[in-house]
PDB file of C-alpha atoms and ligand atoms in Angstrom:
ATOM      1  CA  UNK L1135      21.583 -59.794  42.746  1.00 36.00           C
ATOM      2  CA  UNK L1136      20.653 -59.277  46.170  1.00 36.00           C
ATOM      3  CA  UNK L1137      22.630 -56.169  47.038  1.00 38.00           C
ATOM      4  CA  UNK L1138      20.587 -54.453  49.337  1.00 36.00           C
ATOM      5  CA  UNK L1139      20.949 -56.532  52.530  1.00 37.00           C
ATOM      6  CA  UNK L1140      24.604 -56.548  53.010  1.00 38.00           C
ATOM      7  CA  UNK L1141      24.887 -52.975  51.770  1.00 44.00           C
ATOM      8  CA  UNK L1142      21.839 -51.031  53.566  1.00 43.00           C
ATOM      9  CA  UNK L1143      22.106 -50.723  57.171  1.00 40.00           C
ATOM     10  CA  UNK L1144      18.761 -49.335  58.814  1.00 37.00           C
ATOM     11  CA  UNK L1145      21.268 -48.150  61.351  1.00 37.00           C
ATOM     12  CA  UNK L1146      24.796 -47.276  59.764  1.00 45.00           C
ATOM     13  CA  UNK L1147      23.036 -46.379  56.488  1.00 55.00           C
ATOM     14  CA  UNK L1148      25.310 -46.641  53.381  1.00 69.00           C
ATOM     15  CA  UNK L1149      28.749 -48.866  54.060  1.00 70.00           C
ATOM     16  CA  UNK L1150      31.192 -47.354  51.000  1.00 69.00           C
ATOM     17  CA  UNK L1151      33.241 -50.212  51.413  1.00 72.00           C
ATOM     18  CA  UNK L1152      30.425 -52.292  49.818  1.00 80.00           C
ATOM     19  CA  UNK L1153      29.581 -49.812  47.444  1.00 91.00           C
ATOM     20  CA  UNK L1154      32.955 -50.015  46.338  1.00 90.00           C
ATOM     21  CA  UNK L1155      32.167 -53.648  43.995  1.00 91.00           C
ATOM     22  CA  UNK L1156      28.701 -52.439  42.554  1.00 95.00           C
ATOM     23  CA  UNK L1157      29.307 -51.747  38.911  1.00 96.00           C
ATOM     24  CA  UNK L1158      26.938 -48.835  36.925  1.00 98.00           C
ATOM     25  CA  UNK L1159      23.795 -50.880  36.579  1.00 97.00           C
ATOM     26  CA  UNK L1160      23.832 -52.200  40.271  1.00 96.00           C
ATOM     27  CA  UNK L1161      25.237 -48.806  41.611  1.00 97.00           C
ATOM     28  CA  UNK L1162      21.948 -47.386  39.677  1.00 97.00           C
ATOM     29  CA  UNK L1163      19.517 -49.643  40.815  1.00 97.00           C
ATOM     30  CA  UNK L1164      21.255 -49.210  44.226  1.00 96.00           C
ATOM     31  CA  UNK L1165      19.941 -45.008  44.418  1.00 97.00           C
ATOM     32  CA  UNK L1166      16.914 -46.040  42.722  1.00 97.00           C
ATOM     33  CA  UNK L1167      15.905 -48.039  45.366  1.00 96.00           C
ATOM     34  CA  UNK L1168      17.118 -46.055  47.924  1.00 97.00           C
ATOM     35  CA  UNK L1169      15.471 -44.583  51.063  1.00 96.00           C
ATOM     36  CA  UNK L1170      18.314 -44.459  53.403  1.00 96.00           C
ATOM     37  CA  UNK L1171      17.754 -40.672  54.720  1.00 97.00           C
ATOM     38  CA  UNK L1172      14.762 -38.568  54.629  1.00 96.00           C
ATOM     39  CA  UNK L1173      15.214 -36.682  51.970  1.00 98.00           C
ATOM     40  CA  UNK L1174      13.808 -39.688  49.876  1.00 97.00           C
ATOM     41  CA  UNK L1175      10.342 -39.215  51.615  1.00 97.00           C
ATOM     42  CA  UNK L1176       9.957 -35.350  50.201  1.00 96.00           C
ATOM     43  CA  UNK L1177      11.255 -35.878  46.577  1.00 97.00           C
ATOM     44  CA  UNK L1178       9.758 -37.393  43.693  1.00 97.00           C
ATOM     45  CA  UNK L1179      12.820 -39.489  42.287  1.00 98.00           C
ATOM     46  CA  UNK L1180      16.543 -40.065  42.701  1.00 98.00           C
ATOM     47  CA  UNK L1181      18.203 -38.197  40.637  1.00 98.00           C
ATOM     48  CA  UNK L1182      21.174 -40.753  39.667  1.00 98.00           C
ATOM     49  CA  UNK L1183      23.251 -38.553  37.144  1.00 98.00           C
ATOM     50  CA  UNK L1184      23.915 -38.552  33.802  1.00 97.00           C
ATOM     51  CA  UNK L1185      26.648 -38.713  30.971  1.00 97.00           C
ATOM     52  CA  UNK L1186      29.636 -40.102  29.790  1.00 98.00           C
ATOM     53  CA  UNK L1187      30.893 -43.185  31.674  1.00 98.00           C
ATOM     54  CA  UNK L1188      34.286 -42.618  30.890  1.00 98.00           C
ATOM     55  CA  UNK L1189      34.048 -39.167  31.368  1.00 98.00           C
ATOM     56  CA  UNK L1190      37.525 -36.533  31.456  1.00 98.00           C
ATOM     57  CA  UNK L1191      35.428 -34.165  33.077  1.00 98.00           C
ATOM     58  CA  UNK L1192      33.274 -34.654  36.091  1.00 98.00           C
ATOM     59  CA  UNK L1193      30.661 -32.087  37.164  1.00 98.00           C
ATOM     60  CA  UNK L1194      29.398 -31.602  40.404  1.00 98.00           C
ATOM     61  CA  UNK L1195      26.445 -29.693  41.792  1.00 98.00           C
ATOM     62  CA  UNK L1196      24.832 -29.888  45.448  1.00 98.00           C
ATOM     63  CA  UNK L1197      21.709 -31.732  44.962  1.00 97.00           C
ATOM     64  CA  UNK L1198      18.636 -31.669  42.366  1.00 97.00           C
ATOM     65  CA  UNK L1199      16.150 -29.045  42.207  1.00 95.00           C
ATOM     66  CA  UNK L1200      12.417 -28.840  41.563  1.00 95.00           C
ATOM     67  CA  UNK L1201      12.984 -29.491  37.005  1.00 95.00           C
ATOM     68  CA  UNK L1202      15.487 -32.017  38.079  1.00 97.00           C
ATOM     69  CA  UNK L1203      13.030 -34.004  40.575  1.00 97.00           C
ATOM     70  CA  UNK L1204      10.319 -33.804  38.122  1.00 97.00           C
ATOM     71  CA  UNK L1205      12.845 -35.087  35.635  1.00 96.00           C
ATOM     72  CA  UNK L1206      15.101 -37.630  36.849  1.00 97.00           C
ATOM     73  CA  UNK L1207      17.859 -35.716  35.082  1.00 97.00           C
ATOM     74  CA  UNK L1208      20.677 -33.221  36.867  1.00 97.00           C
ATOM     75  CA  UNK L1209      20.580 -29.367  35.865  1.00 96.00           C
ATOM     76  CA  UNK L1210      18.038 -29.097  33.296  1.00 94.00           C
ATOM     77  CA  UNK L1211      16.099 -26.353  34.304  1.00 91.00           C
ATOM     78  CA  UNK L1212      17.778 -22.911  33.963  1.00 94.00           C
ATOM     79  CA  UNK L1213      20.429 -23.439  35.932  1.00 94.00           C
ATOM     80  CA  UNK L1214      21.041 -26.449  33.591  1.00 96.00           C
ATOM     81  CA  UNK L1215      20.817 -24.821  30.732  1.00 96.00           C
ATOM     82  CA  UNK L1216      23.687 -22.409  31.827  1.00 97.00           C
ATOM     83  CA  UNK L1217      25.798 -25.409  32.494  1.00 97.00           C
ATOM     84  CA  UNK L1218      25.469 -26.343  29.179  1.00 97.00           C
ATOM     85  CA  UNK L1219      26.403 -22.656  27.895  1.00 96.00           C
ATOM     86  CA  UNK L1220      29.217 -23.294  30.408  1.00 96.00           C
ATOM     87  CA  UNK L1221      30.287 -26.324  28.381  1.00 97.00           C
ATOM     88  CA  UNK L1222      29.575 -25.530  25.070  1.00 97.00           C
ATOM     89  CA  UNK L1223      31.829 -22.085  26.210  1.00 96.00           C
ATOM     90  CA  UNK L1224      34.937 -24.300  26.725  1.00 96.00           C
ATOM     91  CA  UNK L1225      33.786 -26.642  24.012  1.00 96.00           C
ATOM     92  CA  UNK L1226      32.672 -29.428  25.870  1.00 97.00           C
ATOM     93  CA  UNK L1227      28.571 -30.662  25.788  1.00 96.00           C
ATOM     94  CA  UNK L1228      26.890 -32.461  28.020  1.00 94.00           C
ATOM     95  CA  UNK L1229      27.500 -36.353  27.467  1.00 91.00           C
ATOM     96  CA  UNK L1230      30.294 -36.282  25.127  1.00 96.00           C
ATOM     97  CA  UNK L1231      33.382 -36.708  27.778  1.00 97.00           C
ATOM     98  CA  UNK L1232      31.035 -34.487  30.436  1.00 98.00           C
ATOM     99  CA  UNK L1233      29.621 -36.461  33.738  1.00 98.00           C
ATOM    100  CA  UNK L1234      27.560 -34.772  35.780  1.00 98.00           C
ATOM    101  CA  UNK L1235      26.406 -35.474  39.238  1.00 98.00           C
ATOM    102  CA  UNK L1236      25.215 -34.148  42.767  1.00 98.00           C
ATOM    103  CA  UNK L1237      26.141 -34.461  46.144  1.00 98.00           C
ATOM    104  CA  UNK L1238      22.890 -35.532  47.088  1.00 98.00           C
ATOM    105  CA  UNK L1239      20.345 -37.406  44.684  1.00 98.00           C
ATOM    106  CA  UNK L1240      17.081 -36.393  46.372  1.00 98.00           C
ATOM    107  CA  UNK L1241      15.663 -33.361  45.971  1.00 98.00           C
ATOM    108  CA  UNK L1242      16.262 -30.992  49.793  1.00 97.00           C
ATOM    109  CA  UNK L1243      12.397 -29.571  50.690  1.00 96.00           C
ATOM    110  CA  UNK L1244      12.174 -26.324  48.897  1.00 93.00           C
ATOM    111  CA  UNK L1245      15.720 -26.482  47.719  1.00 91.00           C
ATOM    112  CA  UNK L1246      17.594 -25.698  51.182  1.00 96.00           C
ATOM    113  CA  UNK L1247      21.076 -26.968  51.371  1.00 96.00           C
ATOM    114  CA  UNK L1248      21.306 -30.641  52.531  1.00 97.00           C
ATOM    115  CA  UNK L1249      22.103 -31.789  55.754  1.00 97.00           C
ATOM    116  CA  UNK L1250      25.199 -33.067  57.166  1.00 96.00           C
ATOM    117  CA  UNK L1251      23.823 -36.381  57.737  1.00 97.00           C
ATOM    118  CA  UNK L1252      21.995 -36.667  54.353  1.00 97.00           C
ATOM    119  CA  UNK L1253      25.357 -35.825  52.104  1.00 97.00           C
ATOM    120  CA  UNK L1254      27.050 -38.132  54.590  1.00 96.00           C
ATOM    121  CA  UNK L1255      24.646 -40.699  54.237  1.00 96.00           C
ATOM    122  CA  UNK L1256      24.442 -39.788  50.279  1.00 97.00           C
ATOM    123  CA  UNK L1257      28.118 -39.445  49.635  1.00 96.00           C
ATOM    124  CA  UNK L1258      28.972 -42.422  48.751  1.00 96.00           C
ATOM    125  CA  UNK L1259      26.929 -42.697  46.008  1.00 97.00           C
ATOM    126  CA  UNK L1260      28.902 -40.765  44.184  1.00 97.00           C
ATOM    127  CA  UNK L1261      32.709 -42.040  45.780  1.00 96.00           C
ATOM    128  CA  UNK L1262      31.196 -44.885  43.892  1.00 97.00           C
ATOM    129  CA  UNK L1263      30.645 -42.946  40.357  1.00 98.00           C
ATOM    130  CA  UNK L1264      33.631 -41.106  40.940  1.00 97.00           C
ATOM    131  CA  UNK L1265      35.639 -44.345  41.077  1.00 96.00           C
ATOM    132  CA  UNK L1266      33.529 -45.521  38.171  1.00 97.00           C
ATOM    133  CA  UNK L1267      33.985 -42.773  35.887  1.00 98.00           C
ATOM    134  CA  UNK L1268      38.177 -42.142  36.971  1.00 98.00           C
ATOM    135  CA  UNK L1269      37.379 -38.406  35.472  1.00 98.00           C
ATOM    136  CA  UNK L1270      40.988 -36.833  34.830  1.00 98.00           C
ATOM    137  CA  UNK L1271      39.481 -33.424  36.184  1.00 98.00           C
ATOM    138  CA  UNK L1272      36.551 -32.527  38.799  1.00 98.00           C
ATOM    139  CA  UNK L1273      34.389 -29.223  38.616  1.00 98.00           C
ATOM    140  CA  UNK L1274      32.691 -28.450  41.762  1.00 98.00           C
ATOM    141  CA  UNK L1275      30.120 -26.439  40.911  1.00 98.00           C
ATOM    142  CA  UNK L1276      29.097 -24.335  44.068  1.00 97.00           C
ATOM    143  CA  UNK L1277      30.324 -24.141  47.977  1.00 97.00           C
ATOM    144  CA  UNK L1278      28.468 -27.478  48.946  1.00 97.00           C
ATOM    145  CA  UNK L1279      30.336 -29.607  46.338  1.00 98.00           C
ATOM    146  CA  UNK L1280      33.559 -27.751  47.323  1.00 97.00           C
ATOM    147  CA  UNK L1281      33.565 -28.328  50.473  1.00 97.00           C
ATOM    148  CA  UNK L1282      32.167 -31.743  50.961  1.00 97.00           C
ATOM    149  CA  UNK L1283      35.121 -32.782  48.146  1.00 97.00           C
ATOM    150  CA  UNK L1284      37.627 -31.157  49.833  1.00 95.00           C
ATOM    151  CA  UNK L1285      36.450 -32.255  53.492  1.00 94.00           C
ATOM    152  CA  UNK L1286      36.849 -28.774  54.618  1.00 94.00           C
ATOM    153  CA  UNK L1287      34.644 -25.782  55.363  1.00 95.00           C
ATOM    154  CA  UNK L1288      35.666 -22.807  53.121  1.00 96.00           C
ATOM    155  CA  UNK L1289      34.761 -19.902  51.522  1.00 96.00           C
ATOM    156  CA  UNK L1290      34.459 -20.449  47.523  1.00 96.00           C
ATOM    157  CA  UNK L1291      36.021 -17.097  47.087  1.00 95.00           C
ATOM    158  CA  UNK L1292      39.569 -18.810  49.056  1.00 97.00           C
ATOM    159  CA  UNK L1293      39.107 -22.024  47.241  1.00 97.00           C
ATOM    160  CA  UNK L1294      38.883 -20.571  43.770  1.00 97.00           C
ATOM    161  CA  UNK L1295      41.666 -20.807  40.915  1.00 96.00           C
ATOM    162  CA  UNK L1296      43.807 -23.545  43.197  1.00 96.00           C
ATOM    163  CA  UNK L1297      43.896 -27.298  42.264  1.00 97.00           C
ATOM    164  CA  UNK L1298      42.975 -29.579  45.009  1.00 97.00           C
ATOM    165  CA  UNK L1299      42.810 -32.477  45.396  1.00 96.00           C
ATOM    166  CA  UNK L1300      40.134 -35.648  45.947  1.00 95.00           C
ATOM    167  CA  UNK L1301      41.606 -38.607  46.883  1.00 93.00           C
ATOM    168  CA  UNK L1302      44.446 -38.856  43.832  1.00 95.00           C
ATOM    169  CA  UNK L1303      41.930 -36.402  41.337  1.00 96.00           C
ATOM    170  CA  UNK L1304      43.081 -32.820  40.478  1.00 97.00           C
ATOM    171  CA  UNK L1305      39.720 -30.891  41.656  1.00 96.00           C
ATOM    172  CA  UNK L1306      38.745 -26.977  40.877  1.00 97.00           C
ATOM    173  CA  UNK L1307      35.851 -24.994  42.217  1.00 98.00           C
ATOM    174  CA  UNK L1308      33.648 -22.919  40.294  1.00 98.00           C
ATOM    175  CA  UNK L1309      29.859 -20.919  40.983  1.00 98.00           C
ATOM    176  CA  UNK L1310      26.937 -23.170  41.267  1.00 97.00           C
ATOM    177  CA  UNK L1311      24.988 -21.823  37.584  1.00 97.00           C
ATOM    178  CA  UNK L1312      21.883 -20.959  39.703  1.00 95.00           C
ATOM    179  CA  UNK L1313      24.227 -18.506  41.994  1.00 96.00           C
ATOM    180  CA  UNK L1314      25.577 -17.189  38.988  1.00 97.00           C
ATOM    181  CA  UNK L1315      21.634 -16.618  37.660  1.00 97.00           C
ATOM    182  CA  UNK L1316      21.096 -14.500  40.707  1.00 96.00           C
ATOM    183  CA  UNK L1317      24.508 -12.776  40.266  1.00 96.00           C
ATOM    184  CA  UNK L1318      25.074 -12.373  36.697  1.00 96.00           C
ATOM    185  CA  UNK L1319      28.362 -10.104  37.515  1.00 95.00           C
ATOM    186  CA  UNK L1320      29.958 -12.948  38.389  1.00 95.00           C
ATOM    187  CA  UNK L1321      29.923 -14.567  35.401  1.00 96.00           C
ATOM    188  CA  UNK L1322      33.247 -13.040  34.331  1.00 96.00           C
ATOM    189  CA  UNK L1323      34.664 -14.880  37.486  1.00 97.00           C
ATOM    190  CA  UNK L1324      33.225 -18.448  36.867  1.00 97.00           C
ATOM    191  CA  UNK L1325      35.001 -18.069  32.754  1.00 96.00           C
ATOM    192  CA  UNK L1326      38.442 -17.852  34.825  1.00 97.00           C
ATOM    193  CA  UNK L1327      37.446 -20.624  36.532  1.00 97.00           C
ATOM    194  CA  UNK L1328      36.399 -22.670  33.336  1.00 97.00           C
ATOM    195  CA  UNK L1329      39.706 -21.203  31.366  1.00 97.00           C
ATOM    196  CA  UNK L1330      41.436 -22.527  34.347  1.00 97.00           C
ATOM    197  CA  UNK L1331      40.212 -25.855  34.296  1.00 97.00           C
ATOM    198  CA  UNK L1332      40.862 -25.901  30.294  1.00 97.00           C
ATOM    199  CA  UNK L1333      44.495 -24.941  31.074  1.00 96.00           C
ATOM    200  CA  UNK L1334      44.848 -27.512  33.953  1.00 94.00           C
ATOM    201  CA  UNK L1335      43.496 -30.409  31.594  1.00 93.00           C
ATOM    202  CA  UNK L1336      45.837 -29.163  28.960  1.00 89.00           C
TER     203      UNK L1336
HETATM  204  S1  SF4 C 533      19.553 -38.370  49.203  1.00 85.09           S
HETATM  205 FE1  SF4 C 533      20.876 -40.119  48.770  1.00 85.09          FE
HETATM  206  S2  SF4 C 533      20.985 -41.275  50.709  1.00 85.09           S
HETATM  207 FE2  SF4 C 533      19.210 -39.899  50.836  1.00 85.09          FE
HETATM  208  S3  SF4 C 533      17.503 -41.180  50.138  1.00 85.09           S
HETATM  209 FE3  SF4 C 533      18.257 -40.006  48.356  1.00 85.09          FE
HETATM  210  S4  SF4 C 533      19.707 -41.404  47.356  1.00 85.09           S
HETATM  211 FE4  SF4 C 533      19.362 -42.193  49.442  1.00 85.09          FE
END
């Protein structure tokens, strides 16, 4: 199907509302294919997302790092492999009811924090999975995914253990897993956040 002329825009890059009829296989091609901000020219791959399509629970992280580039996949390095601790802690595992996904699917040079213009060019991307998946609950995992859900700068401290909201979908904030690998004391503080979420799906 020829989706990319109506939907890329050399100067408007990504138009959401077009984005909004792709199903999962054009959506995917759609990232694959994508080079509409310059983050595409440093990485190695998109980095689409992965799990359950009908997922309760949506994950989502700030953008991929350097395991993630390599492998096409979200969080499996050893920030990933804390998520999945994370999961397996509330009794939930990657791909059975679990979605995860960035803000950005292109790796940021050396791992900064994207640009304003790259997750705004990115974003829809996942609008598009989001309305896709219709997760019941989303986990922001870190201050980048909090904020750019919520539209607001904020400090994750203030935003933590209060439901917000994205567009109709009860959202929580939690750590990013690599903070939480540099500051292992906060670990107690992202279980109330997970215990949280259990009790809000509940
Ligand atoms: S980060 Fe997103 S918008 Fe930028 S090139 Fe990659 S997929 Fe396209």
């Amino acid at each position: 199907m020829g989706i990319v002329e109506p939907v890329l825009s050399p100067v408007e890059g990504l138009n959401p509302s077009c984005l909004s009829s792709l199903n999962w296989n054009e959506l995917k091609q759609m990232v694959r294919d994508c080079t509409a901000c310059k983050l595409r020219a440093g990485c190695t791959q998109t980095v689409f997302g992965v799990g359950d399509e009908n997922a309760d629970w949506l994950f989502v992280g700030e953008g991929p790092g350097a395991d993630e580039d390599l492998q096409g996949e979200p969080f499996v390095g050893q920030a990933g492999k804390l998520l999945d601790s994370m999961l397996a802690a509330i009794k939930l595992k990657r791909g059975d009811n679990v979605y995860i996904a960035n803000i950005v699917k292109c790796r940021p040079p050396g791992n900064r924090t994207p640009e304003a213009d790259e997750i705004a060019t990115c974003l829809p991307y996942l609008q598009q999975q989001i309305a896709l998946i219709k997760p019941r609950l989303i986990v922001a995992l870190g201050k980048t995914a909090a904020t750019v859900l919520l539209g607001r700068d904020a400090t994750l401290g203030s935003l933590r253990g209060t439901v917000h909201d994205y567009n109709g979908t009860p959202h929580l904030v939690t750590y990013h897993p690599a903070y939480l690998l540099r500051s292992p004391a906060e670990k107690a503080k992202a279980w109330q956040d997970l215990c949280f979420a259990v009790q809000r799906m509940s």
